[in-house]
């Protein structure tokens, strides 16, 4: 793997975000110089970490997932396959760093939430739907019918849940699709479908299916707990900038030095379950050669260090600038409206269009789609439609905050459109679309974009829950539209011949 080429590609995805924030922060939306310097340093650290992480995914996590899926199917033991899927989904999700952060954010607003029970409910939801997703693949059950049935059940269940849990429930579906979970689940699905004789729509969709489980689990949790509607509390003001002492150099670099040990620990908890699973599968099923085993283990090491560095860059200074920028623009838009509201929307759209391309899982999905399709589905084209969907999601979230839209009806309408598009979209593209919705809402979106929208909704930050849900929802329509266009072009070529 060419590290130079990979670094160049990741830099192209992240540098536009850095340039936008610096340009605004130094001109019409002035931000503290130290904050901007820390943001720029965090961006460079993020680029390096993402490069190393993606190398690790390609060397370790993807080969392991595909080999495990193939080996489980080859055993021809359905019970073993399904129980393994349940255990894998639960273990990997419970260890996902994004879930721990998300559970803390929810508890900050809903103090009655038990973090352990909440986390286990989400992990159990992923495990159950990973099981159902693999069972669908084995039985060759149509993916469109699967999504239609379970999303219908999901929305029926949602109307019994407290309205202030809607955004959180749908956000949980995005939070589960983090940098550790997604590459393994997608590779597992590819491994299972690869050993089947029929070439159908089974290669993609497993991540999208797995994302349904946590939403249902959180809705059930909210119905069981049934807190009063007025239980909402405002989120405490953004991270206290505790580094007030010392010189400018210390204020810029010390936050990263303090964050790095924490994220090395978080990344260890994220990667360790996968290593344990690999050891178990290697001993019982895979029987890889020493060379192959060494390569996978080296990949895990790369992924571990890359993830730790990536999260340090994101949380050490990258997301703080997003919060401050959102606060300033949101304040101007609320007071003056007009041009400032338009500028807020324009900035949000630009961030949404660009930042999704820097998500680790988006890179993994787009590369797998291009590889599995033999190059007929171009990665760059997929990223364009994914960026468009994410940009629209951010704009919708900002408008929802500005005009107090009800997130419930936005989600109902959005998913209804997605269900309608399934009628016209090829099955393979439907699977890719629902996978795309999951991968678009990764750690970068959950930190920088969420910080930006929380800042923009400073008068009531709790209303910002739901932005991850919108980011996960919009690509469902965008990618299916791409699939419909692709289908029409293929039909035109065939008719021309």
CSV table of C-alpha atoms in Angstrom, one decimal:
chain,number,residue,atom,x,y,z
A,1,UNK,CA,0.0,0.0,0.0
A,2,UNK,CA,1.4,3.4,-1.1
A,3,UNK,CA,1.4,5.5,2.1
A,4,UNK,CA,2.3,8.6,0.1
A,5,UNK,CA,-0.7,8.3,-2.2
A,6,UNK,CA,-3.0,7.5,0.7
A,7,UNK,CA,-1.7,10.6,2.6
A,8,UNK,CA,-2.3,12.8,-0.4
A,9,UNK,CA,-5.9,11.5,-0.8
A,10,UNK,CA,-6.8,12.1,2.9
A,11,UNK,CA,-5.2,15.5,2.9
A,12,UNK,CA,-7.4,16.5,-0.1
A,13,UNK,CA,-10.4,15.6,2.0
A,14,UNK,CA,-9.5,17.4,5.2
A,15,UNK,CA,-7.6,20.5,4.0
A,16,UNK,CA,-10.7,22.2,2.5
A,17,UNK,CA,-12.4,22.1,6.0
A,18,UNK,CA,-9.3,23.7,7.5
A,19,UNK,CA,-9.1,26.4,4.9
A,20,UNK,CA,-12.8,27.3,5.3
A,21,UNK,CA,-12.6,27.6,9.1
A,22,UNK,CA,-9.3,29.6,8.9
A,23,UNK,CA,-10.7,31.9,6.2
A,24,UNK,CA,-13.8,32.7,8.2
A,25,UNK,CA,-12.1,32.8,11.6
A,26,UNK,CA,-9.6,35.4,10.3
A,27,UNK,CA,-12.1,37.6,8.5
A,28,UNK,CA,-15.8,38.0,8.9
A,29,UNK,CA,-16.3,35.6,11.9
A,30,UNK,CA,-13.3,36.4,14.0
A,31,UNK,CA,-12.1,33.6,16.4
A,32,UNK,CA,-9.3,33.5,18.9
A,33,UNK,CA,-6.0,33.1,17.2
A,34,UNK,CA,-4.9,30.3,19.7
A,35,UNK,CA,-8.1,28.4,18.9
A,36,UNK,CA,-7.5,28.6,15.2
A,37,UNK,CA,-3.9,27.5,15.6
A,38,UNK,CA,-5.0,24.5,17.7
A,39,UNK,CA,-7.6,23.8,15.0
A,40,UNK,CA,-5.0,23.8,12.3
A,41,UNK,CA,-2.6,21.5,14.3
A,42,UNK,CA,-5.5,19.2,15.1
A,43,UNK,CA,-6.3,19.0,11.4
A,44,UNK,CA,-2.8,18.0,10.4
A,45,UNK,CA,-2.7,15.4,13.2
A,46,UNK,CA,-6.1,14.1,12.0
A,47,UNK,CA,-4.8,13.7,8.4
A,48,UNK,CA,-1.8,11.7,9.6
A,49,UNK,CA,-3.9,9.5,11.9
A,50,UNK,CA,-6.5,8.8,9.2
A,51,UNK,CA,-3.8,7.8,6.7
A,52,UNK,CA,-2.2,5.3,9.2
A,53,UNK,CA,-5.7,4.0,10.2
A,54,UNK,CA,-6.7,3.3,6.6
A,55,UNK,CA,-3.5,1.4,6.0
A,56,UNK,CA,-4.3,-0.8,9.1
A,57,UNK,CA,-7.8,-1.4,7.9
A,58,UNK,CA,-6.6,-2.6,4.5
A,59,UNK,CA,-3.9,-4.9,6.0
A,60,UNK,CA,-5.8,-6.3,9.0
A,61,UNK,CA,-9.5,-5.6,9.6
A,62,UNK,CA,-10.8,-6.1,6.1
A,63,UNK,CA,-9.0,-9.4,5.4
A,64,UNK,CA,-10.0,-10.7,8.8
A,65,UNK,CA,-13.7,-9.8,8.3
A,66,UNK,CA,-13.9,-11.4,4.8
A,67,UNK,CA,-12.0,-14.6,5.9
A,68,UNK,CA,-14.2,-14.9,9.0
A,69,UNK,CA,-17.4,-14.6,6.9
A,70,UNK,CA,-16.2,-17.1,4.3
A,71,UNK,CA,-15.0,-19.6,7.0
A,72,UNK,CA,-18.3,-19.4,8.9
A,73,UNK,CA,-20.4,-20.1,5.8
A,74,UNK,CA,-18.0,-22.9,4.7
A,75,UNK,CA,-18.7,-24.7,8.0
A,76,UNK,CA,-22.3,-25.0,6.8
A,77,UNK,CA,-23.6,-24.6,10.4
A,78,UNK,CA,-26.3,-21.9,10.4
A,79,UNK,CA,-26.5,-21.9,14.2
A,80,UNK,CA,-22.8,-21.3,14.5
A,81,UNK,CA,-22.9,-18.5,11.9
A,82,UNK,CA,-25.9,-16.7,13.6
A,83,UNK,CA,-24.6,-17.0,17.2
A,84,UNK,CA,-21.1,-15.8,16.0
A,85,UNK,CA,-22.8,-12.8,14.3
A,86,UNK,CA,-24.7,-12.0,17.5
A,87,UNK,CA,-21.6,-12.2,19.7
A,88,UNK,CA,-19.5,-10.2,17.2
A,89,UNK,CA,-22.1,-7.4,16.8
A,90,UNK,CA,-22.4,-7.1,20.6
A,91,UNK,CA,-18.7,-7.2,21.5
A,92,UNK,CA,-17.5,-4.9,18.8
A,93,UNK,CA,-20.3,-2.3,19.3
A,94,UNK,CA,-19.9,-2.2,23.1
A,95,UNK,CA,-16.2,-1.4,22.6
A,96,UNK,CA,-16.8,1.3,20.0
A,97,UNK,CA,-15.4,4.6,21.2
A,98,UNK,CA,-18.2,6.6,19.5
A,99,UNK,CA,-20.8,4.7,21.6
A,100,UNK,CA,-19.1,5.6,24.9
A,101,UNK,CA,-19.0,9.3,23.9
A,102,UNK,CA,-22.6,9.2,22.7
A,103,UNK,CA,-23.9,7.6,25.9
A,104,UNK,CA,-22.1,10.3,28.0
A,105,UNK,CA,-23.8,13.0,25.8
A,106,UNK,CA,-27.2,11.4,26.3
A,107,UNK,CA,-26.7,11.1,30.1
A,108,UNK,CA,-25.7,14.8,30.3
A,109,UNK,CA,-29.2,15.7,29.0
A,110,UNK,CA,-31.2,12.8,30.5
A,111,UNK,CA,-29.7,12.1,34.0
A,112,UNK,CA,-32.1,9.2,34.6
A,113,UNK,CA,-30.4,7.2,31.8
A,114,UNK,CA,-28.2,4.3,33.0
A,115,UNK,CA,-25.1,4.5,30.8
A,116,UNK,CA,-24.3,0.7,31.1
A,117,UNK,CA,-27.9,-0.4,30.3
A,118,UNK,CA,-28.1,2.2,27.5
A,119,UNK,CA,-24.8,1.0,25.9
A,120,UNK,CA,-25.7,-2.7,26.2
A,121,UNK,CA,-29.1,-2.0,24.6
A,122,UNK,CA,-27.4,-0.4,21.6
A,123,UNK,CA,-24.9,-3.2,21.4
A,124,UNK,CA,-27.6,-5.8,21.6
A,125,UNK,CA,-29.6,-4.1,18.9
A,126,UNK,CA,-26.5,-4.2,16.6
A,127,UNK,CA,-25.9,-7.9,17.4
A,128,UNK,CA,-29.5,-9.0,16.7
A,129,UNK,CA,-29.7,-7.1,13.4
A,130,UNK,CA,-26.3,-8.3,12.3
A,131,UNK,CA,-27.7,-11.8,12.9
A,132,UNK,CA,-30.8,-11.0,10.8
A,133,UNK,CA,-28.7,-9.4,8.1
A,134,UNK,CA,-26.5,-12.4,7.6
A,135,UNK,CA,-29.6,-14.7,7.7
A,136,UNK,CA,-31.1,-12.5,5.0
A,137,UNK,CA,-28.0,-13.0,2.9
A,138,UNK,CA,-28.0,-16.8,3.4
A,139,UNK,CA,-31.7,-17.1,2.6
A,140,UNK,CA,-31.4,-14.6,-0.3
A,141,UNK,CA,-34.3,-12.6,1.1
A,142,UNK,CA,-34.9,-9.4,-1.0
A,143,UNK,CA,-33.1,-6.5,0.7
A,144,UNK,CA,-35.8,-4.0,-0.3
A,145,UNK,CA,-38.6,-6.0,1.4
A,146,UNK,CA,-36.3,-6.4,4.5
A,147,UNK,CA,-35.8,-2.6,4.8
A,148,UNK,CA,-39.4,-1.8,4.1
A,149,UNK,CA,-40.7,-4.2,6.7
A,150,UNK,CA,-38.3,-3.2,9.5
A,151,UNK,CA,-38.5,0.5,8.9
A,152,UNK,CA,-42.2,0.3,9.0
A,153,UNK,CA,-42.0,-1.5,12.3
A,154,UNK,CA,-39.5,1.0,13.5
A,155,UNK,CA,-41.7,4.0,12.9
A,156,UNK,CA,-44.7,2.3,14.3
A,157,UNK,CA,-42.7,1.7,17.5
A,158,UNK,CA,-41.4,5.3,17.5
A,159,UNK,CA,-44.9,6.8,17.9
A,160,UNK,CA,-45.1,5.1,21.3
A,161,UNK,CA,-41.8,6.6,22.4
A,162,UNK,CA,-41.3,10.0,24.1
A,163,UNK,CA,-40.9,12.6,21.4
A,164,UNK,CA,-37.6,13.9,23.0
A,165,UNK,CA,-36.0,10.5,22.4
A,166,UNK,CA,-36.6,10.5,18.6
A,167,UNK,CA,-33.5,12.4,17.7
A,168,UNK,CA,-31.4,10.4,20.2
A,169,UNK,CA,-32.7,7.0,19.0
A,170,UNK,CA,-32.0,7.8,15.3
A,171,UNK,CA,-28.6,9.3,16.3
A,172,UNK,CA,-27.7,6.0,18.0
A,173,UNK,CA,-27.9,4.3,14.6
A,174,UNK,CA,-25.3,6.6,13.3
A,175,UNK,CA,-23.1,6.5,16.4
A,176,UNK,CA,-22.8,2.7,16.2
A,177,UNK,CA,-21.2,2.9,12.7
A,178,UNK,CA,-17.8,4.0,14.0
A,179,UNK,CA,-14.2,3.4,12.7
A,180,UNK,CA,-13.9,-0.1,14.2
A,181,UNK,CA,-17.4,-1.5,13.6
A,182,UNK,CA,-18.0,-0.5,10.0
A,183,UNK,CA,-14.9,-2.0,8.3
A,184,UNK,CA,-15.4,-5.3,10.1
A,185,UNK,CA,-19.2,-5.6,9.4
A,186,UNK,CA,-18.8,-4.7,5.8
A,187,UNK,CA,-16.0,-7.1,5.3
A,188,UNK,CA,-17.9,-9.8,7.1
A,189,UNK,CA,-20.9,-9.3,4.8
A,190,UNK,CA,-18.6,-9.4,1.7
A,191,UNK,CA,-17.0,-12.6,3.0
A,192,UNK,CA,-20.4,-14.3,3.5
A,193,UNK,CA,-21.8,-13.2,0.1
A,194,UNK,CA,-18.6,-14.2,-1.7
A,195,UNK,CA,-19.0,-17.9,-1.1
A,196,UNK,CA,-22.5,-18.0,-2.4
A,197,UNK,CA,-23.1,-19.1,-6.0
A,198,UNK,CA,-25.7,-16.5,-6.9
A,199,UNK,CA,-24.6,-13.0,-7.8
A,200,UNK,CA,-27.3,-10.8,-6.3
A,201,UNK,CA,-27.7,-7.9,-4.1
A,202,UNK,CA,-26.0,-9.5,-1.1
A,203,UNK,CA,-22.6,-7.8,-1.2
A,204,UNK,CA,-23.8,-4.6,0.5
A,205,UNK,CA,-26.5,-3.5,3.0
A,206,UNK,CA,-25.3,-5.3,6.1
A,207,UNK,CA,-24.1,-2.1,7.8
A,208,UNK,CA,-27.4,-0.4,7.0
A,209,UNK,CA,-29.3,-3.4,8.4
A,210,UNK,CA,-27.2,-3.3,11.6
A,211,UNK,CA,-28.0,0.4,12.0
A,212,UNK,CA,-31.7,-0.4,12.5
A,213,UNK,CA,-31.1,-2.4,15.6
A,214,UNK,CA,-29.8,0.4,17.9
A,215,UNK,CA,-32.6,2.7,16.9
A,216,UNK,CA,-35.2,0.1,17.9
A,217,UNK,CA,-33.3,-0.7,21.1
A,218,UNK,CA,-33.2,2.9,22.2
A,219,UNK,CA,-36.8,3.5,21.4
A,220,UNK,CA,-37.7,0.4,23.5
A,221,UNK,CA,-35.4,1.6,26.3
A,222,UNK,CA,-37.2,5.1,26.3
A,223,UNK,CA,-40.6,3.4,26.4
A,224,UNK,CA,-39.6,1.2,29.3
A,225,UNK,CA,-37.9,4.0,31.3
A,226,UNK,CA,-40.6,6.5,30.2
A,227,UNK,CA,-39.2,9.7,31.6
A,228,UNK,CA,-41.4,12.8,31.9
A,229,UNK,CA,-41.2,15.1,28.8
A,230,UNK,CA,-39.7,17.9,30.9
A,231,UNK,CA,-36.6,15.8,31.8
A,232,UNK,CA,-34.5,17.7,29.3
A,233,UNK,CA,-31.7,19.8,30.6
A,234,UNK,CA,-29.4,22.0,28.6
A,235,UNK,CA,-26.0,20.7,27.7
A,236,UNK,CA,-23.3,22.4,29.7
A,237,UNK,CA,-21.3,25.0,27.7
A,238,UNK,CA,-18.7,23.4,25.5
A,239,UNK,CA,-15.5,22.0,27.0
A,240,UNK,CA,-14.0,24.3,29.5
A,241,UNK,CA,-10.8,25.7,28.0
A,242,UNK,CA,-8.8,24.6,31.1
A,243,UNK,CA,-5.5,25.5,29.6
A,244,UNK,CA,-5.5,29.1,30.6
A,245,UNK,CA,-2.1,29.1,32.2
A,246,UNK,CA,1.2,29.1,30.3
A,247,UNK,CA,2.3,30.6,27.1
A,248,UNK,CA,0.8,30.5,23.6
A,249,UNK,CA,2.8,27.4,22.7
A,250,UNK,CA,1.4,25.5,25.7
A,251,UNK,CA,-2.2,26.6,24.9
A,252,UNK,CA,-1.8,25.3,21.4
A,253,UNK,CA,-0.1,21.9,22.0
A,254,UNK,CA,-0.9,21.0,25.5
A,255,UNK,CA,-4.5,19.9,24.8
A,256,UNK,CA,-3.2,17.3,22.4
A,257,UNK,CA,-0.6,16.0,24.8
A,258,UNK,CA,-3.3,15.6,27.5
A,259,UNK,CA,-5.8,14.0,25.1
A,260,UNK,CA,-3.4,11.5,23.5
A,261,UNK,CA,-3.1,9.0,26.5
A,262,UNK,CA,-6.9,9.0,26.9
A,263,UNK,CA,-7.4,8.1,23.2
A,264,UNK,CA,-4.7,5.5,23.2
A,265,UNK,CA,-6.7,3.9,26.0
A,266,UNK,CA,-10.0,4.3,24.1
A,267,UNK,CA,-8.5,2.9,20.9
A,268,UNK,CA,-7.1,-0.1,22.9
A,269,UNK,CA,-10.6,-0.9,24.1
A,270,UNK,CA,-11.9,-0.6,20.5
A,271,UNK,CA,-9.2,-2.7,18.8
A,272,UNK,CA,-8.8,-5.4,21.6
A,273,UNK,CA,-12.1,-7.2,20.9
A,274,UNK,CA,-11.2,-7.6,17.3
A,275,UNK,CA,-7.8,-9.0,18.1
A,276,UNK,CA,-9.4,-11.5,20.5
A,277,UNK,CA,-11.9,-12.5,17.9
A,278,UNK,CA,-9.1,-12.9,15.3
A,279,UNK,CA,-7.1,-15.2,17.7
A,280,UNK,CA,-10.2,-17.3,18.3
A,281,UNK,CA,-11.2,-17.6,14.6
A,282,UNK,CA,-7.6,-18.2,13.6
A,283,UNK,CA,-7.3,-21.1,16.0
A,284,UNK,CA,-10.7,-22.6,15.3
A,285,UNK,CA,-11.5,-21.8,11.6
A,286,UNK,CA,-9.1,-19.6,9.6
A,287,UNK,CA,-5.8,-21.5,9.9
A,288,UNK,CA,-3.9,-18.7,8.1
A,289,UNK,CA,-0.2,-19.0,7.3
A,290,UNK,CA,2.3,-17.4,9.5
A,291,UNK,CA,3.0,-14.7,6.9
A,292,UNK,CA,-0.8,-14.0,6.5
A,293,UNK,CA,-1.2,-13.9,10.3
A,294,UNK,CA,1.7,-11.5,10.8
A,295,UNK,CA,0.3,-9.2,8.1
A,296,UNK,CA,-3.1,-9.0,9.8
A,297,UNK,CA,-1.6,-8.4,13.2
A,298,UNK,CA,0.6,-5.6,11.8
A,299,UNK,CA,-2.6,-4.2,10.3
A,300,UNK,CA,-4.1,-4.1,13.7
A,301,UNK,CA,-1.1,-2.2,15.1
A,302,UNK,CA,-1.4,0.4,12.3
A,303,UNK,CA,-5.2,0.7,12.9
A,304,UNK,CA,-4.6,1.1,16.7
A,305,UNK,CA,-2.1,3.9,16.4
A,306,UNK,CA,-3.9,5.5,13.5
A,307,UNK,CA,-7.2,5.6,15.4
A,308,UNK,CA,-5.6,7.0,18.5
A,309,UNK,CA,-3.9,9.8,16.6
A,310,UNK,CA,-7.0,10.5,14.5
A,311,UNK,CA,-9.3,10.9,17.6
A,312,UNK,CA,-6.6,13.0,19.4
A,313,UNK,CA,-6.6,15.4,16.4
A,314,UNK,CA,-10.4,15.6,16.2
A,315,UNK,CA,-10.9,16.1,20.0
A,316,UNK,CA,-7.8,18.0,20.9
A,317,UNK,CA,-8.7,21.1,19.0
A,318,UNK,CA,-10.5,20.4,15.7
A,319,UNK,CA,-14.1,20.3,17.2
A,320,UNK,CA,-13.6,23.3,19.5
A,321,UNK,CA,-13.3,25.6,16.5
A,322,UNK,CA,-16.5,24.1,15.0
A,323,UNK,CA,-18.4,24.9,18.2
A,324,UNK,CA,-17.1,28.5,18.4
A,325,UNK,CA,-17.8,29.1,14.7
A,326,UNK,CA,-21.3,27.7,15.1
A,327,UNK,CA,-21.9,29.9,18.2
A,328,UNK,CA,-20.8,33.1,16.5
A,329,UNK,CA,-22.6,32.5,13.2
A,330,UNK,CA,-25.7,31.2,15.1
A,331,UNK,CA,-25.8,34.3,17.3
A,332,UNK,CA,-25.5,36.7,14.3
A,333,UNK,CA,-28.1,34.8,12.4
A,334,UNK,CA,-30.6,34.9,15.4
A,335,UNK,CA,-30.0,38.6,16.0
A,336,UNK,CA,-29.7,39.9,12.4
A,337,UNK,CA,-31.2,37.1,10.2
A,338,UNK,CA,-31.1,37.6,6.5
A,339,UNK,CA,-27.6,37.4,5.1
A,340,UNK,CA,-26.1,35.9,8.3
A,341,UNK,CA,-28.6,33.1,8.2
A,342,UNK,CA,-27.7,32.5,4.6
A,343,UNK,CA,-24.0,32.5,5.5
A,344,UNK,CA,-24.7,30.0,8.3
A,345,UNK,CA,-26.5,27.7,5.9
A,346,UNK,CA,-23.7,28.1,3.3
A,347,UNK,CA,-21.0,27.2,5.8
A,348,UNK,CA,-23.0,24.2,7.0
A,349,UNK,CA,-23.5,23.0,3.5
A,350,UNK,CA,-19.8,23.4,2.7
A,351,UNK,CA,-18.8,21.5,5.8
A,352,UNK,CA,-21.3,18.7,5.1
A,353,UNK,CA,-20.1,18.4,1.5
A,354,UNK,CA,-16.5,18.2,2.4
A,355,UNK,CA,-16.2,16.6,5.9
A,356,UNK,CA,-18.0,13.4,4.9
A,357,UNK,CA,-15.1,12.6,2.6
A,358,UNK,CA,-12.7,12.5,5.6
A,359,UNK,CA,-14.7,9.9,7.5
A,360,UNK,CA,-12.6,6.7,7.8
A,361,UNK,CA,-15.6,4.4,7.2
A,362,UNK,CA,-16.6,6.4,4.0
A,363,UNK,CA,-13.2,5.6,2.6
A,364,UNK,CA,-13.5,1.9,3.4
A,365,UNK,CA,-17.0,1.7,1.8
A,366,UNK,CA,-16.2,3.7,-1.3
A,367,UNK,CA,-13.1,1.6,-2.0
A,368,UNK,CA,-15.0,-1.7,-1.4
A,369,UNK,CA,-17.8,-0.6,-3.7
A,370,UNK,CA,-15.3,0.2,-6.5
A,371,UNK,CA,-13.4,-3.1,-6.0
A,372,UNK,CA,-16.5,-5.3,-5.8
A,373,UNK,CA,-18.1,-3.6,-8.8
A,374,UNK,CA,-15.0,-4.1,-10.8
A,375,UNK,CA,-14.6,-0.4,-11.2
A,376,UNK,CA,-18.0,0.2,-12.9
A,377,UNK,CA,-19.1,2.2,-9.8
A,378,UNK,CA,-16.5,4.9,-9.4
A,379,UNK,CA,-15.5,5.9,-5.9
A,380,UNK,CA,-15.3,9.6,-6.8
A,381,UNK,CA,-18.9,9.6,-8.2
A,382,UNK,CA,-20.1,7.8,-5.1
A,383,UNK,CA,-18.4,10.5,-2.9
A,384,UNK,CA,-20.0,13.3,-4.9
A,385,UNK,CA,-23.6,12.0,-4.2
A,386,UNK,CA,-22.7,11.2,-0.6
A,387,UNK,CA,-21.4,14.7,-0.1
A,388,UNK,CA,-24.5,16.2,-1.7
A,389,UNK,CA,-26.8,14.2,0.7
A,390,UNK,CA,-24.7,15.1,3.7
A,391,UNK,CA,-24.7,18.8,2.8
A,392,UNK,CA,-28.5,18.7,2.5
A,393,UNK,CA,-28.7,17.0,5.9
A,394,UNK,CA,-26.6,19.7,7.6
A,395,UNK,CA,-28.7,22.5,6.0
A,396,UNK,CA,-31.9,20.8,7.1
A,397,UNK,CA,-30.6,20.4,10.7
A,398,UNK,CA,-29.6,24.1,10.8
A,399,UNK,CA,-33.0,25.2,9.4
A,400,UNK,CA,-34.7,22.9,11.9
A,401,UNK,CA,-32.9,24.6,14.8
A,402,UNK,CA,-33.6,28.1,13.3
A,403,UNK,CA,-37.3,27.6,12.8
A,404,UNK,CA,-38.0,24.9,15.4
A,405,UNK,CA,-39.1,22.2,13.0
A,406,UNK,CA,-40.1,18.9,14.6
A,407,UNK,CA,-37.4,16.3,13.8
A,408,UNK,CA,-40.0,13.6,13.9
A,409,UNK,CA,-41.7,14.7,10.7
A,410,UNK,CA,-38.5,15.4,8.9
A,411,UNK,CA,-37.4,11.8,9.6
A,412,UNK,CA,-40.8,10.4,8.6
A,413,UNK,CA,-40.8,12.3,5.3
A,414,UNK,CA,-37.2,11.5,4.6
A,415,UNK,CA,-37.4,7.8,5.2
A,416,UNK,CA,-40.7,7.6,3.2
A,417,UNK,CA,-38.9,9.1,0.2
A,418,UNK,CA,-36.2,6.5,0.7
A,419,UNK,CA,-38.7,3.7,0.7
A,420,UNK,CA,-40.4,5.0,-2.4
A,421,UNK,CA,-37.0,5.3,-4.3
A,422,UNK,CA,-36.4,1.6,-3.5
A,423,UNK,CA,-39.1,0.7,-6.0
A,424,UNK,CA,-37.1,2.1,-8.8
A,425,UNK,CA,-33.5,1.5,-7.6
A,426,UNK,CA,-31.5,-1.6,-8.4
A,427,UNK,CA,-31.1,-3.9,-5.2
A,428,UNK,CA,-27.3,-3.6,-5.1
A,429,UNK,CA,-27.6,0.2,-5.0
A,430,UNK,CA,-30.2,0.0,-2.2
A,431,UNK,CA,-27.7,-1.9,-0.1
A,432,UNK,CA,-25.0,0.6,-0.9
A,433,UNK,CA,-27.3,3.5,-0.1
A,434,UNK,CA,-28.2,2.2,3.4
A,435,UNK,CA,-24.6,1.3,4.1
A,436,UNK,CA,-23.7,4.9,3.1
A,437,UNK,CA,-26.1,6.4,5.6
A,438,UNK,CA,-24.3,4.5,8.3
A,439,UNK,CA,-20.8,5.4,7.3
A,440,UNK,CA,-21.5,9.1,6.7
A,441,UNK,CA,-22.2,9.6,10.4
A,442,UNK,CA,-18.8,8.7,11.8
A,443,UNK,CA,-16.5,10.2,14.5
A,444,UNK,CA,-15.7,13.4,12.5
A,445,UNK,CA,-19.3,14.1,11.9
A,446,UNK,CA,-20.2,13.2,15.5
A,447,UNK,CA,-17.6,15.7,16.8
A,448,UNK,CA,-17.0,18.6,14.5
A,449,UNK,CA,-20.4,18.8,12.8
A,450,UNK,CA,-22.3,18.1,16.0
A,451,UNK,CA,-20.2,20.7,17.8
A,452,UNK,CA,-20.9,23.2,15.0
A,453,UNK,CA,-24.7,22.7,15.2
A,454,UNK,CA,-24.7,22.7,19.0
A,455,UNK,CA,-22.9,26.0,18.8
A,456,UNK,CA,-25.4,27.3,16.2
A,457,UNK,CA,-28.3,26.3,18.5
A,458,UNK,CA,-26.7,27.8,21.7
A,459,UNK,CA,-30.1,28.9,23.0
A,460,UNK,CA,-31.1,25.2,23.3
A,461,UNK,CA,-28.3,22.8,22.5
A,462,UNK,CA,-30.5,19.8,23.2
A,463,UNK,CA,-32.3,20.5,20.0
A,464,UNK,CA,-29.1,19.6,18.1
A,465,UNK,CA,-29.7,15.9,18.8
A,466,UNK,CA,-31.0,14.5,15.5
A,467,UNK,CA,-28.3,16.0,13.3
A,468,UNK,CA,-26.5,12.7,13.1
A,469,UNK,CA,-29.8,11.0,12.3
A,470,UNK,CA,-30.3,13.5,9.4
A,471,UNK,CA,-26.8,12.9,8.1
A,472,UNK,CA,-27.5,9.1,8.2
A,473,UNK,CA,-30.8,9.6,6.4
A,474,UNK,CA,-30.1,11.9,3.5
A,475,UNK,CA,-27.5,9.6,1.7
A,476,UNK,CA,-30.2,6.9,1.5
A,477,UNK,CA,-32.0,9.0,-1.1
A,478,UNK,CA,-28.9,10.5,-2.7
A,479,UNK,CA,-27.2,7.2,-3.4
A,480,UNK,CA,-30.4,5.6,-4.6
A,481,UNK,CA,-30.9,8.5,-7.1
A,482,UNK,CA,-27.4,7.8,-8.2
A,483,UNK,CA,-28.4,4.1,-8.7
A,484,UNK,CA,-31.4,5.0,-10.7
A,485,UNK,CA,-29.3,7.3,-13.0
A,486,UNK,CA,-26.8,4.5,-13.3
A,487,UNK,CA,-29.5,2.0,-14.2
A,488,UNK,CA,-30.9,4.4,-16.9
A,489,UNK,CA,-27.4,4.9,-18.4
A,490,UNK,CA,-26.9,1.1,-18.5
A,491,UNK,CA,-30.2,0.6,-20.2
A,492,UNK,CA,-29.4,3.3,-22.8
A,493,UNK,CA,-26.1,1.6,-23.6
A,494,UNK,CA,-27.8,-1.7,-24.1
A,495,UNK,CA,-30.4,-0.2,-26.4
A,496,UNK,CA,-27.7,1.6,-28.4
A,497,UNK,CA,-26.0,-1.7,-29.0
